[in-house]
XYZ file of C-alpha atoms in Angstrom:
179
model
C 121.870 155.408 4.117
C 123.305 152.944 6.669
C 121.838 154.915 9.566
C 118.371 155.101 8.023
C 118.382 151.383 7.212
C 119.533 150.499 10.738
C 116.869 152.732 12.303
C 114.200 151.133 10.094
C 115.344 147.617 11.044
C 115.599 148.559 14.728
C 112.058 149.983 14.662
C 110.769 146.788 13.046
C 112.554 144.753 15.683
C 111.119 146.776 18.576
C 107.590 147.418 17.294
C 106.716 144.244 15.385
C 109.306 141.870 16.820
C 110.481 140.900 13.322
C 114.189 140.517 12.780
C 115.804 142.142 9.786
C 117.901 139.135 8.895
C 121.171 140.958 8.264
C 121.882 141.024 4.546
C 118.752 138.936 3.957
C 116.611 141.983 4.676
C 114.563 141.427 1.510
C 113.943 137.720 2.245
C 110.659 136.071 1.423
C 109.238 136.206 4.924
C 109.765 138.119 8.138
C 111.134 136.057 10.966
C 109.212 136.610 14.185
C 111.420 134.716 16.625
C 115.162 134.493 16.322
C 118.092 133.677 18.528
C 119.909 136.686 17.080
C 117.252 139.235 18.106
C 119.319 140.917 20.826
C 122.483 140.837 18.728
C 120.581 142.495 15.884
C 119.189 145.177 18.184
C 122.684 145.968 19.466
C 124.196 146.025 15.972
C 121.442 148.230 14.526
C 121.580 150.683 17.443
C 125.387 151.045 17.409
C 125.423 151.357 13.616
C 122.720 154.052 13.618
C 124.548 156.078 16.282
C 127.890 155.710 14.470
C 126.272 156.733 11.171
C 124.847 159.858 12.824
C 128.324 160.673 14.140
C 129.779 160.185 10.646
C 127.195 162.558 9.146
C 128.002 165.164 11.814
C 131.719 164.657 11.088
C 131.169 165.276 7.372
C 129.130 168.414 8.069
C 131.736 169.718 10.525
C 134.482 168.903 8.027
C 132.804 171.008 5.346
C 132.203 173.952 7.665
C 135.524 173.904 9.515
C 137.992 174.023 6.650
C 140.430 176.239 8.559
C 140.371 174.642 12.008
C 142.761 171.725 12.540
C 140.972 170.700 15.724
C 137.663 170.184 13.906
C 139.436 168.207 11.217
C 141.027 165.883 13.783
C 137.703 165.316 15.505
C 136.035 164.632 12.171
C 138.740 162.097 11.318
C 138.211 160.448 14.716
C 134.454 160.230 14.217
C 134.972 158.744 10.766
C 137.265 156.133 12.352
C 134.495 155.292 14.857
C 132.090 154.810 11.930
C 134.615 152.582 10.161
C 135.131 150.383 13.240
C 131.379 150.108 13.847
C 130.868 149.210 10.175
C 133.455 146.428 10.431
C 131.694 145.200 13.595
C 128.329 145.309 11.808
C 129.795 143.402 8.848
C 131.231 140.694 11.095
C 128.060 140.279 13.144
C 125.884 140.272 10.023
C 127.338 136.892 9.054
C 125.679 134.875 11.867
C 122.543 137.035 11.680
C 122.175 136.334 7.955
C 122.929 132.625 8.320
C 120.242 132.286 10.995
C 117.757 134.190 8.809
C 118.508 131.987 5.797
C 118.198 128.832 7.917
C 114.840 129.996 9.287
C 113.703 130.774 5.745
C 114.584 127.168 4.769
C 116.584 128.274 1.751
C 116.426 125.593 -0.985
C 114.992 123.201 1.568
C 118.432 122.947 3.142
C 117.081 123.043 6.687
C 114.272 120.552 6.105
C 116.247 118.097 4.003
C 119.323 118.548 6.178
C 117.319 117.421 9.194
C 115.899 114.511 7.206
C 119.379 113.354 6.238
C 120.585 113.586 9.829
C 117.510 111.789 11.149
C 117.421 108.990 8.578
C 119.933 106.296 7.927
C 122.792 107.128 5.558
C 122.307 103.876 3.652
C 118.854 104.900 2.423
C 120.147 107.754 0.317
C 123.411 106.216 -0.765
C 125.263 109.515 -0.409
C 123.050 111.422 -2.879
C 122.145 114.221 -0.477
C 122.490 117.032 -2.997
C 119.610 115.681 -5.066
C 117.256 116.421 -2.168
C 117.727 120.166 -2.429
C 115.110 122.015 -4.423
C 115.751 125.669 -5.142
C 112.934 127.789 -6.469
C 112.892 131.239 -8.021
C 112.359 132.879 -4.620
C 115.398 131.041 -3.255
C 117.627 132.241 -6.104
C 116.274 135.779 -5.688
C 117.059 135.644 -1.975
C 120.587 134.374 -2.655
C 121.169 137.094 -5.265
C 119.879 139.906 -3.034
C 121.837 138.677 -0.027
C 125.042 138.399 -2.061
C 124.480 141.840 -3.596
C 123.984 143.444 -0.195
C 127.060 141.670 1.173
C 129.201 143.020 -1.682
C 127.721 146.528 -1.382
C 128.361 146.517 2.366
C 131.969 145.461 1.798
C 132.438 148.244 -0.771
C 130.952 150.739 1.688
C 133.450 149.714 4.357
C 136.384 150.074 1.958
C 135.089 153.522 0.926
C 134.770 154.620 4.564
C 138.364 153.495 5.159
C 139.553 155.579 2.208
C 137.539 158.571 3.391
C 138.992 158.251 6.898
C 142.518 158.065 5.424
C 141.862 161.246 3.463
C 140.447 163.027 6.534
C 143.399 161.881 8.621
C 145.984 162.892 6.023
C 144.563 166.377 5.554
C 144.220 166.966 9.316
C 147.843 165.998 9.968
C 150.362 168.702 8.965
C 152.873 167.631 6.339
C 150.852 164.690 5.001
C 149.590 164.317 1.472
C 145.764 164.057 1.376
C 145.678 162.287 -1.984
C 145.773 158.709 -0.745
C 145.973 156.302 2.188
C 148.712 156.778 4.814
């Protein structure tokens, strides 16, 4: 799932030049130019490769039930996928923030610039009243938050799976839980 999504976003980045926007992948508009374009390309490529390694580790794990060497390699590949997922999670924060700023979520970018450009005395400190959130803005916030939570749950699940792989590939360890 992660690998397919990263390949799809990487293809869109290369072919059309549109950034995925991190967790804001279902935002209202595609962003053609972004300062995070190269960071996104790197993140999507590394994540797709690590996801392919994790799939091969799971397949090898199922087929090599008897071999301890295959189990250790599978646990190592699952650890690589976990580390790359944590990296993707961390780098998705600035990517998503840039995508939301470019989307002008709730007019925050436009009105934020207006507040900075104009005198503070004009508004009397009532900056929050300038923000106008529409249905599309709330939908974007909900989808972005949902994807952030799902991504975090995925990373925790990969950690638990790696712990199980590691425990069952190490002699004398119980495979029922984390080390």
